[in-house]
Coordinates of C-alpha atoms in Angstrom, one line a residue:
Chain B
X1 CA -12.2 -18.3 25.9
X2 CA -12.3 -19.2 22.3
X3 CA -11.8 -16.0 20.4
X4 CA -8.4 -14.5 19.9
X5 CA -7.3 -11.6 17.8
X6 CA -4.0 -10.0 16.9
X7 CA -3.7 -6.4 15.8
X8 CA -0.6 -6.0 13.7
X9 CA 0.5 -2.4 13.1
X10 CA 3.4 -1.2 11.1
X11 CA 5.7 1.1 13.1
X12 CA 5.9 4.6 11.7
X13 CA 4.9 3.0 8.4
X14 CA 5.6 5.8 5.8
X15 CA 9.0 6.5 7.4
X16 CA 9.8 2.8 7.5
X17 CA 9.0 2.4 3.8
X18 CA 11.6 5.1 3.0
X19 CA 14.1 3.4 5.2
X20 CA 13.8 0.0 3.5
X21 CA 15.4 1.5 0.4
X22 CA 17.7 3.8 2.3
X23 CA 18.9 2.0 5.4
X24 CA 21.2 5.0 6.2
X25 CA 18.1 6.7 7.5
X26 CA 17.7 4.3 10.4
X27 CA 18.0 5.9 13.7
X28 CA 17.6 9.4 12.1
X29 CA 14.6 11.7 12.2
X30 CA 12.4 11.2 9.1
X31 CA 9.2 13.0 8.3
X32 CA 6.8 12.6 5.4
X33 CA 4.8 15.5 4.1
X34 CA 1.2 15.6 2.9
X35 CA 0.2 16.0 -0.8
X36 CA 1.6 19.2 -2.2
X37 CA 4.3 19.2 0.5
X38 CA 2.0 21.0 2.9
X39 CA 2.6 19.6 6.3
X40 CA 4.0 16.7 8.3
X41 CA 1.7 13.6 8.2
X42 CA 4.2 10.9 9.4
X43 CA 7.1 10.9 11.7
X44 CA 9.8 8.5 12.8
X45 CA 10.2 8.1 16.5
X46 CA 13.4 10.3 16.3
X47 CA 11.4 13.0 14.6
X48 CA 8.8 12.8 17.4
X49 CA 11.6 13.0 19.9
X50 CA 12.7 16.2 18.2
X51 CA 9.4 17.7 19.1
X52 CA 8.0 18.0 15.6
X53 CA 4.2 17.8 16.0
X54 CA 1.8 16.0 13.6
X55 CA 0.5 18.5 11.1
X56 CA 3.4 20.9 11.4
X57 CA 3.6 23.0 8.2
X58 CA 6.7 22.3 6.2
X59 CA 8.0 25.9 6.3
X60 CA 8.3 25.6 10.1
X61 CA 10.8 22.7 9.8
X62 CA 12.5 23.9 6.6
X63 CA 15.4 25.2 8.6
X64 CA 16.0 21.8 10.3
X65 CA 15.7 20.0 7.0
X66 CA 18.2 22.3 5.2
X67 CA 20.7 21.7 8.0
X68 CA 20.2 17.9 7.6
X69 CA 18.8 17.6 11.1
X70 CA 15.6 16.0 9.8
X71 CA 15.1 14.0 6.5
X72 CA 12.0 15.2 4.6
X73 CA 10.1 13.2 2.0
X74 CA 7.0 14.0 -0.1
X75 CA 4.4 11.3 0.2
X76 CA 5.0 8.4 -2.1
X77 CA 1.7 6.5 -2.2
X78 CA 2.7 4.2 -4.9
X79 CA 5.5 2.9 -2.7
X80 CA 3.5 2.9 0.5
X81 CA 0.6 1.1 -1.2
X82 CA 2.9 -1.6 -2.6
X83 CA 4.8 -2.1 0.7
X84 CA 1.4 -2.3 2.5
X85 CA 0.3 -5.1 0.2
X86 CA 3.5 -6.9 0.8
X87 CA 3.0 -6.7 4.6
X88 CA -0.6 -7.8 4.4
X89 CA 0.1 -10.7 2.1
X90 CA 2.9 -11.9 4.4
X91 CA 0.6 -11.7 7.4
X92 CA -2.1 -13.7 5.6
X93 CA 0.3 -16.7 5.6
X94 CA -0.1 -16.9 9.4
X95 CA -3.9 -17.2 9.5
X96 CA -6.4 -17.5 6.7
X97 CA -8.6 -14.8 8.3
X98 CA -7.3 -11.3 8.2
X99 CA -9.0 -7.9 8.1
X100 CA -7.0 -5.2 6.5
X101 CA -8.0 -2.3 8.7
X102 CA -6.0 0.5 7.1
X103 CA -2.8 0.9 5.0
X104 CA -0.7 0.0 8.0
X105 CA -3.0 -2.0 10.3
X106 CA -4.4 -5.5 10.1
X107 CA -6.4 -7.7 12.4
X108 CA -5.6 -11.4 12.4
X109 CA -8.0 -14.0 13.7
X110 CA -5.9 -16.4 15.7
X111 CA -9.0 -18.1 17.2
X112 CA -7.7 -21.5 16.0
X113 CA -4.5 -21.1 17.9
X114 CA -5.4 -21.5 21.5
X115 CA -2.8 -23.7 23.2
X116 CA -0.1 -22.6 20.9
X117 CA 2.8 -20.7 22.5
X118 CA 1.3 -17.3 21.5
X119 CA 4.2 -15.0 22.4
X120 CA 6.6 -17.0 20.3
X121 CA 4.1 -17.3 17.5
X122 CA 3.6 -13.5 17.5
X123 CA 7.3 -13.0 17.5
X124 CA 7.7 -15.3 14.5
X125 CA 5.1 -13.2 12.7
X126 CA 6.9 -10.0 13.6
X127 CA 10.3 -11.4 12.6
X128 CA 9.0 -12.8 9.3
X129 CA 7.3 -9.5 8.2
X130 CA 10.5 -7.6 9.1
X131 CA 12.8 -10.0 7.2
X132 CA 10.6 -10.3 4.1
X133 CA 9.5 -6.7 3.6
X134 CA 11.9 -4.7 5.8
X135 CA 9.0 -3.1 7.6
X136 CA 9.0 -3.3 11.5
X137 CA 5.7 -4.2 13.0
X138 CA 4.1 -4.5 16.5
X139 CA 1.6 -7.1 17.5
X140 CA -1.0 -7.0 20.3
X141 CA -2.8 -10.3 20.9
X142 CA -6.0 -10.5 23.0
X143 CA -9.5 -12.1 23.2
X144 CA -11.2 -9.2 21.6
X145 CA -10.4 -6.6 18.9
X146 CA -10.6 -3.7 21.3
X147 CA -8.2 -5.4 23.7
X148 CA -5.9 -6.3 20.9
X149 CA -5.7 -2.7 20.0
X150 CA -4.8 -1.9 23.6
X151 CA -2.2 -4.7 23.7
X152 CA -0.7 -3.3 20.5
X153 CA -0.4 0.2 21.9
X154 CA 1.3 -1.0 25.0
X155 CA 3.6 -3.3 23.0
X156 CA 5.2 -0.3 21.5
X157 CA 5.5 1.7 24.7
X158 CA 7.2 -1.0 26.7
X159 CA 10.9 -1.8 26.0
X160 CA 10.5 -5.2 27.6
X161 CA 7.6 -6.1 25.3
X162 CA 9.8 -5.5 22.2
X163 CA 6.8 -5.0 19.9
X164 CA 4.9 -8.1 21.0
X165 CA 2.3 -8.2 23.8
X166 CA -0.1 -11.1 24.5
X167 CA -3.0 -10.2 26.8
X168 CA -4.8 -13.4 27.8
X169 CA -4.5 -13.6 31.6
X170 CA -7.2 -11.6 33.4
X171 CA -4.7 -10.0 35.7
X172 CA -2.6 -8.8 32.7
X173 CA -5.7 -7.5 31.0
X174 CA -6.6 -5.6 34.2
X175 CA -3.2 -4.0 34.4
X176 CA -3.3 -3.0 30.7
X177 CA -6.7 -1.4 31.1
X178 CA -5.4 0.5 34.1
X179 CA -2.4 1.8 32.1
X180 CA -4.6 3.0 29.2
X181 CA -6.0 6.5 29.3
X182 CA -9.7 6.7 28.4
X183 CA -8.9 9.0 25.4
X184 CA -6.5 6.3 24.0
X185 CA -9.2 3.7 23.9
X186 CA -10.2 2.6 20.4
X187 CA -13.6 4.1 19.5
X188 CA -13.7 6.7 22.2
X189 CA -13.8 10.0 20.4
X190 CA -12.8 13.4 21.8
X191 CA -16.4 14.2 22.9
X192 CA -16.9 11.0 24.8
X193 CA -13.5 11.3 26.4
X194 CA -14.4 14.7 27.7
X195 CA -17.7 13.5 28.9
X196 CA -16.3 10.5 30.7
X197 CA -13.6 12.5 32.4
X198 CA -16.2 14.8 33.7
X199 CA -17.7 11.7 35.4
X200 CA -14.3 10.8 36.8
X201 CA -13.6 8.1 34.3
X202 CA -9.9 8.4 33.4
X203 CA -8.7 5.0 32.4
X204 CA -10.0 2.1 30.3
X205 CA -10.4 0.2 33.6
X206 CA -12.6 2.9 35.1
X207 CA -14.7 2.6 31.9
X208 CA -14.9 -1.2 32.0
X209 CA -16.1 -1.1 35.6
X210 CA -19.0 1.2 34.9
X211 CA -22.5 -0.3 35.3
X212 CA -23.7 -1.5 31.9
X213 CA -27.0 0.3 32.1
X214 CA -25.2 3.7 32.6
X215 CA -23.0 3.1 29.6
X216 CA -26.0 2.1 27.4
X217 CA -27.9 5.1 28.6
X218 CA -25.2 7.6 27.9
X219 CA -23.2 6.1 25.1
X220 CA -25.8 3.9 23.2
X221 CA -25.3 0.3 22.2
X222 CA -22.0 1.2 20.5
X223 CA -20.5 2.2 23.8
X224 CA -21.9 -0.9 25.5
X225 CA -20.3 -3.1 22.9
X226 CA -17.0 -1.4 23.4
X227 CA -17.3 -1.9 27.1
X228 CA -18.0 -5.6 26.7
X229 CA -15.0 -5.9 24.4
X230 CA -12.8 -4.4 27.0
X231 CA -14.1 -6.9 29.5
X232 CA -13.0 -9.7 27.2
X233 CA -16.4 -10.4 25.6
X234 CA -16.0 -10.3 21.9
X235 CA -18.7 -8.2 20.1
X236 CA -16.8 -7.2 17.0
X237 CA -16.2 -9.8 14.4
X238 CA -13.5 -9.8 11.8
X239 CA -14.8 -7.9 8.9
X240 CA -13.2 -9.9 6.1
X241 CA -16.0 -9.5 3.6
X242 CA -15.7 -6.3 1.8
X243 CA -18.9 -4.2 1.5
X244 CA -21.2 -5.1 -1.3
X245 CA -19.1 -5.1 -4.5
X246 CA -20.8 -2.6 -6.7
X247 CA -19.1 -0.7 -9.3
X248 CA -19.7 2.5 -11.3
X249 CA -18.4 2.6 -14.8
X250 CA -18.1 5.5 -17.1
X251 CA -16.8 4.8 -20.5
X252 CA -17.5 5.9 -24.0
X253 CA -16.3 5.2 -27.5
X254 CA -14.6 8.2 -29.1
X255 CA -16.1 10.1 -31.9
X256 CA -12.8 10.0 -33.7
X257 CA -9.8 7.8 -33.4
X258 CA -7.5 9.0 -30.6
X259 CA -3.8 8.3 -30.5
X260 CA -2.1 10.8 -28.1
X261 CA -1.8 10.5 -24.3
X262 CA -3.0 14.1 -23.9
X263 CA -6.3 13.4 -25.6
X264 CA -6.8 10.1 -23.7
X265 CA -5.9 11.9 -20.5
X266 CA -8.6 14.5 -21.0
X267 CA -11.2 11.9 -21.7
X268 CA -10.2 9.8 -18.8
X269 CA -10.3 12.8 -16.5
X270 CA -13.8 13.6 -17.5
X271 CA -14.9 10.0 -16.9
X272 CA -13.3 10.0 -13.5
X273 CA -15.1 13.2 -12.7
X274 CA -18.4 11.7 -13.8
X275 CA -17.8 8.6 -11.6
X276 CA -17.0 11.0 -8.7
X277 CA -20.2 12.9 -9.2
X278 CA -22.2 9.7 -9.3
X279 CA -20.5 8.6 -6.1
X280 CA -21.4 11.9 -4.4
X281 CA -25.0 11.6 -5.6
X282 CA -25.4 8.3 -3.8
X283 CA -23.4 9.6 -0.8
X284 CA -20.6 7.0 -1.1
X285 CA -16.9 6.8 -1.7
X286 CA -14.8 4.3 -3.7
X287 CA -11.5 2.8 -2.8
X288 CA -10.5 1.3 -6.1
X289 CA -10.2 3.0 -9.5
X290 CA -9.6 1.1 -12.7
X291 CA -8.8 2.6 -16.0
X292 CA -9.0 0.7 -19.3
X293 CA -8.2 1.6 -22.9
X294 CA -8.9 -0.4 -26.0
X295 CA -8.5 -0.2 -29.7
X296 CA -11.3 -1.0 -32.1
X297 CA -11.5 -4.8 -31.8
X298 CA -13.8 -5.0 -34.8
X299 CA -11.4 -3.3 -37.2
X300 CA -9.3 -6.0 -38.9
X301 CA -6.7 -3.7 -40.3
X302 CA -5.6 -1.9 -37.2
X303 CA -3.1 -3.1 -34.6
X304 CA -5.0 -4.2 -31.5
X305 CA -4.2 -3.3 -27.9
X306 CA -6.2 -3.3 -24.7
X307 CA -5.1 -3.0 -21.2
X308 CA -6.3 -1.9 -17.8
X309 CA -4.8 -0.8 -14.5
X310 CA -6.4 -0.7 -11.0
X311 CA -5.1 1.5 -8.3
X312 CA -6.0 1.2 -4.6
X313 CA -6.5 4.6 -3.1
X314 CA -5.1 5.3 0.4
X315 CA -8.5 6.4 1.5
X316 CA -11.9 5.9 -0.2
X317 CA -12.9 9.1 -1.9
X318 CA -15.6 10.8 -4.1
X319 CA -13.5 13.8 -4.9
X320 CA -13.1 14.8 -8.6
X321 CA -9.5 15.8 -7.9
X322 CA -8.4 12.7 -6.3
X323 CA -10.1 10.3 -8.7
X324 CA -8.8 12.3 -11.7
X325 CA -5.3 12.2 -10.2
X326 CA -5.2 8.4 -9.7
X327 CA -7.0 7.7 -12.9
X328 CA -4.3 9.7 -14.6
X329 CA -1.6 7.7 -13.0
X330 CA -3.2 4.5 -14.1
X331 CA -3.7 5.7 -17.6
X332 CA 0.0 6.6 -18.0
X333 CA 0.9 3.1 -17.0
X334 CA -1.2 1.4 -19.7
X335 CA -0.9 4.0 -22.5
X336 CA 1.1 2.8 -25.5
X337 CA 2.1 4.8 -28.5
X338 CA 1.2 3.9 -32.1
X339 CA -2.4 2.7 -31.6
X340 CA -5.8 4.1 -32.6
X341 CA -7.7 4.1 -29.4
X342 CA -11.5 3.6 -29.8
X343 CA -12.6 3.6 -26.2
X344 CA -11.5 4.3 -22.7
X345 CA -13.2 4.1 -19.4
X346 CA -13.0 4.5 -15.6
X347 CA -14.5 2.1 -13.2
X348 CA -14.7 2.7 -9.5
X349 CA -15.3 -0.3 -7.1
X350 CA -15.1 -1.1 -3.4
X351 CA -17.8 1.4 -2.7
X352 CA -18.6 2.3 0.9
X353 CA -21.1 4.8 2.4
X354 CA -19.5 8.2 2.8
X355 CA -19.9 8.0 6.6
X356 CA -18.1 4.7 6.8
X357 CA -14.9 5.8 5.2
X358 CA -12.0 4.7 7.3
X359 CA -10.2 7.9 7.8
X360 CA -6.5 7.4 7.9
X361 CA -4.7 9.3 10.6
X362 CA -1.9 9.9 8.2
X363 CA -4.3 11.0 5.5
X364 CA -2.8 13.7 3.4
X365 CA -5.9 15.2 1.9
X366 CA -8.0 17.9 3.6
X367 CA -11.2 16.0 3.2
X368 CA -13.4 18.6 4.7
X369 CA -12.1 21.2 2.2
X370 CA -12.4 18.8 -0.7
X371 CA -15.9 18.0 0.4
X372 CA -16.9 21.7 0.6
X373 CA -15.3 22.4 -2.8
X374 CA -17.1 19.4 -4.4
X375 CA -20.4 20.6 -2.9
X376 CA -19.8 24.0 -4.5
X377 CA -18.9 22.4 -7.9
X378 CA -22.0 20.3 -7.8
X379 CA -24.1 23.3 -6.8
X380 CA -22.8 25.3 -9.8
X381 CA -23.3 22.3 -12.1
X382 CA -26.9 22.0 -11.0
X383 CA -27.5 25.7 -11.5
X384 CA -25.7 26.4 -14.7
X385 CA -25.6 23.0 -16.3
X386 CA -22.9 20.5 -16.9
X387 CA -19.4 21.5 -18.0
X388 CA -19.4 25.0 -16.6
X389 CA -17.1 24.3 -13.7
X390 CA -14.5 21.5 -13.8
X391 CA -11.2 20.4 -12.5
X392 CA -8.6 21.8 -14.9
X393 CA -7.1 18.3 -15.8
X394 CA -10.2 17.6 -17.7
X395 CA -9.3 20.0 -20.4
X396 CA -6.3 22.2 -19.6
X397 CA -2.9 20.7 -19.9
X398 CA -0.5 20.4 -17.1
X399 CA -2.4 22.6 -14.7
X400 CA -3.1 20.0 -12.2
X401 CA 0.3 18.9 -10.9
X402 CA 1.0 18.2 -7.3
X403 CA 4.0 19.6 -5.7
X404 CA 6.3 16.8 -4.5
X405 CA 9.8 18.1 -4.3
X406 CA 11.2 15.4 -2.0
X407 CA 9.6 12.3 -3.4
X408 CA 11.6 9.1 -3.2
X409 CA 11.6 6.9 -6.4
X410 CA 8.9 4.3 -6.9
X411 CA 11.4 1.6 -6.0
X412 CA 9.0 -1.4 -6.3
X413 CA 6.7 -0.5 -9.1
X414 CA 8.7 1.2 -11.8
X415 CA 11.7 -0.5 -13.5
X416 CA 13.2 2.9 -14.3
X417 CA 13.3 3.9 -10.7
X418 CA 14.6 0.8 -8.9
X419 CA 17.4 1.2 -6.4
X420 CA 21.0 1.2 -7.6
X421 CA 23.3 -1.5 -6.1
X422 CA 27.0 -0.8 -6.5
X423 CA 29.6 -3.3 -7.6
X424 CA 32.8 -1.5 -6.6
Chain O
X1 CA -13.7 -18.8 -41.0
X2 CA -13.5 -18.6 -37.3
X3 CA -12.0 -15.6 -35.8
X4 CA -10.9 -15.3 -32.2
X5 CA -12.4 -12.3 -30.5
X6 CA -10.9 -10.4 -27.6
X7 CA -13.4 -10.4 -24.8
X8 CA -14.1 -6.8 -23.6
X9 CA -12.4 -6.4 -20.3
X10 CA -14.8 -4.1 -18.6
X11 CA -17.3 -6.7 -17.5
X12 CA -14.5 -8.7 -15.9
X13 CA -13.3 -5.9 -13.8
X14 CA -16.3 -5.7 -11.7
X15 CA -15.5 -9.0 -10.1
X16 CA -13.8 -9.0 -6.7
X17 CA -10.3 -8.0 -6.8
X18 CA -7.7 -9.2 -4.4
X19 CA -4.4 -8.0 -3.1
X20 CA -2.7 -7.9 -6.5
X21 CA -4.5 -4.7 -7.2
X22 CA -1.4 -2.8 -8.0
X23 CA -0.3 -5.5 -10.5
X24 CA -1.5 -5.7 -14.0
X25 CA -4.7 -7.5 -14.7
X26 CA -4.1 -10.0 -17.5
X27 CA -7.0 -11.6 -19.2
X28 CA -5.6 -14.0 -21.8
X29 CA -9.0 -15.4 -22.6
X30 CA -10.1 -16.2 -26.1
X31 CA -13.0 -18.0 -27.5
X32 CA -14.3 -18.8 -31.0
X33 CA -17.7 -18.0 -32.4
X34 CA -19.7 -21.2 -32.4
X35 CA -22.3 -19.9 -34.9
X36 CA -19.7 -19.3 -37.6
X37 CA -19.1 -23.0 -38.0
X38 CA -17.2 -25.8 -36.4
X39 CA -15.7 -24.8 -33.0
X40 CA -12.0 -24.5 -32.9
X41 CA -10.5 -27.8 -31.7
X42 CA -7.8 -25.9 -30.0
X43 CA -10.2 -24.3 -27.5
X44 CA -9.9 -27.4 -25.3
X45 CA -6.2 -27.0 -25.1
X46 CA -5.9 -23.4 -24.0
X47 CA -3.3 -22.6 -21.4
X48 CA -2.0 -19.4 -20.0
X49 CA 1.0 -17.9 -21.7
X50 CA 4.3 -18.4 -20.0
X51 CA 4.5 -15.8 -17.3
X52 CA 8.2 -14.9 -16.9
X53 CA 7.3 -12.7 -13.9
X54 CA 6.0 -15.7 -12.0
X55 CA 9.1 -17.8 -12.9
X56 CA 11.5 -15.1 -11.8
X57 CA 9.6 -14.1 -8.7
X58 CA 8.9 -17.1 -6.5
X59 CA 7.9 -15.1 -3.4
X60 CA 6.3 -11.8 -4.6
X61 CA 6.0 -10.3 -1.1
X62 CA 9.7 -10.5 -0.4
X63 CA 11.2 -9.9 -3.9
X64 CA 12.7 -6.7 -5.0
X65 CA 14.8 -5.5 -7.9
X66 CA 17.9 -3.3 -8.2
X67 CA 20.1 -2.2 -11.0
X68 CA 23.9 -2.8 -10.9
X69 CA 26.5 -0.1 -11.3
X70 CA 30.1 -1.1 -11.4
X71 CA 32.4 -3.9 -12.5
X72 CA 33.5 -5.6 -9.3
X73 CA 31.3 -8.7 -9.9
X74 CA 32.0 -9.3 -13.6
X75 CA 33.5 -12.8 -13.1
X76 CA 30.3 -13.8 -11.3
X77 CA 28.4 -12.8 -14.4
X78 CA 27.0 -9.6 -12.8
X79 CA 27.6 -6.7 -15.1
X80 CA 27.1 -3.0 -15.1
X81 CA 23.5 -2.2 -16.0
X82 CA 22.1 -5.7 -15.1
X83 CA 19.0 -6.0 -13.1
X84 CA 19.1 -8.1 -10.0
X85 CA 16.1 -10.0 -8.7
X86 CA 16.5 -10.1 -4.9
X87 CA 14.6 -12.3 -2.4
X88 CA 14.7 -11.0 1.2
X89 CA 13.1 -14.2 2.5
X90 CA 16.3 -16.3 1.8
X91 CA 19.2 -16.5 4.2
X92 CA 22.7 -15.7 3.0
X93 CA 24.6 -19.0 2.5
X94 CA 28.2 -19.7 1.5
X95 CA 28.9 -18.9 -2.1
X96 CA 25.7 -17.0 -2.7
X97 CA 25.6 -13.5 -4.2
X98 CA 24.0 -11.1 -1.8
X99 CA 23.0 -7.4 -1.6
X100 CA 24.3 -5.7 1.5
X101 CA 24.1 -2.3 2.9
X102 CA 27.6 -1.3 3.8
X103 CA 29.1 2.2 4.4
X104 CA 26.0 4.0 3.3
X105 CA 25.4 2.2 0.1
X106 CA 24.0 -1.0 -1.4
X107 CA 26.6 -3.3 -2.6
X108 CA 26.5 -6.7 -4.3
X109 CA 29.1 -9.3 -3.3
X110 CA 29.4 -13.0 -2.9
X111 CA 28.9 -14.2 0.6
X112 CA 31.7 -16.5 1.8
X113 CA 32.1 -18.4 5.0
X114 CA 35.5 -19.7 6.1
X115 CA 35.5 -21.2 9.6
X116 CA 34.2 -18.6 12.0
X117 CA 34.9 -15.8 9.6
X118 CA 32.6 -14.3 6.9
X119 CA 33.7 -12.4 3.9
X120 CA 32.2 -10.4 1.1
X121 CA 34.0 -11.4 -2.0
X122 CA 34.3 -9.4 -5.2
X123 CA 34.5 -11.3 -8.5
X124 CA 37.2 -9.2 -10.2
X125 CA 40.9 -9.3 -9.4
X126 CA 41.0 -5.5 -9.2
X127 CA 38.9 -5.5 -6.0
X128 CA 39.7 -6.8 -2.6
X129 CA 37.6 -9.1 -0.3
X130 CA 36.0 -7.5 2.7
X131 CA 36.1 -9.4 6.0
X132 CA 32.8 -9.0 7.9
X133 CA 33.5 -7.9 11.5
X134 CA 31.3 -7.4 14.5
X135 CA 31.8 -3.7 14.7
X136 CA 31.2 -3.2 11.0
X137 CA 27.8 -1.7 10.2
X138 CA 26.9 -4.3 7.6
X139 CA 23.6 -5.9 6.9
X140 CA 22.6 -8.4 4.4
X141 CA 19.6 -6.9 2.6
X142 CA 18.7 -9.8 0.4
X143 CA 19.9 -12.7 -1.6
X144 CA 20.3 -12.4 -5.4
X145 CA 18.2 -15.0 -7.1
X146 CA 18.4 -13.9 -10.7
X147 CA 20.7 -11.7 -12.8
X148 CA 19.0 -10.2 -15.8
X149 CA 21.5 -9.5 -18.5
X150 CA 21.2 -8.7 -22.2
X151 CA 23.8 -10.4 -24.4
X152 CA 24.3 -7.3 -26.4
X153 CA 22.9 -3.8 -26.3
X154 CA 19.5 -4.0 -28.0

């Protein structure tokens, strides 16, 4: 065996982020709500133990919250994004090859580390991330990515494992497969799980033992690859390289000199919407949005200023609403009073095909609904021409504000919101 | 006359971006027009401006900031309203100021070791030292590496 992967996963990531800056929440039920405070999208283990299901609408737990039995937070993506970057950067100290899989998951290529005492190395990784960032993580280590995923899952379930499980011995792998239900296998969707159960396949081990020809016939080459992975034969490489780096840029010089944030915001919102429409036309989504502003650099008499800000979205998107929202956040950061702005623009990068968007389980946006709405907007635009239907932020002030009543401060990204430390 | 020109940022932004996405992108890059005469001799000596952020933050992934409220650390030059730069990757050592979580709040004290015992020391005679005991729910959250203090209110 030469290949070796670790899957590092942040435990109850959003709740853990809140706890770093309020350690009194440790051991207490914490939930995080979706955008607009709609429903529960993340739970601490204590909240799970209380029986609060994923997706529970807020009004159903309001009573518990008001009695202090559960601590409720609006989602704070600025904080979670920054903490995620800190975790990923810390992990990248342990191996040069990492694949950031989602906001709270990362594959590490430990292929160069055979012969090293793996359990203790994995424990060192876990301890370091916890110490440096305050975020507790679990690690599963195995010869393939699919097995690493299984090891990770089991590392959280077993008290003995303590968040670290190394699966390299064939008999250990066998046992792990036996203990994993088919529907919990990475890549097995609900439909396949149903289908396999009908054929009396209930565990990952049952699946691994199927004849390859049967798997290929019923589940295509993708299913076969997964089966091989579970048998310890690596088929999935680390996807370090990001998809082709193309960008869409919408920017324009203003007809008149602009000074106020309101005017800039409207312009930026329209550029963001244009980028979103271009993305939809090519059936893709973007993960990064950059906003820039600049004064007229050719004018010798005016004071000069230029700046830009890039925001990494939790999930790649092509929705007007989301892009406008994040572009607005970026703009606020870089806007300065007292300058004549000549030009602003929005650039979206890290573009992926619509179908390849890594959906986040803890995603807060109803993507299907957004998708349908955007389809309708595009349809109306096609029929009646541009500028007949638009997201209000492009022209009407303050009408596009998300509800986030319980949002924690942006402890790590805004100086005005850093935590208070008492000297008393 | 040679005039320095600010290079438009847009073209640079399409290059691969790494983890520092949430940070600011700084492009301190100037060049002179060649066609307007003799190239500026200083072009060969361009360096990045001093980046105070880099100086204050040695380990960006483990460094956080907090604002001080209270006067118990005045003799240690930690004043009300100051900003603390805190590194979580460092271990508390004797005589080092630390941020702890104690009795439901963050508190800044000097960590002191005396034999087997450990103390959290204030730096103001009006406050008492706290002995750290096993049963106490006390955790060191991070080590204070910088105290940012304005000499007068500006």
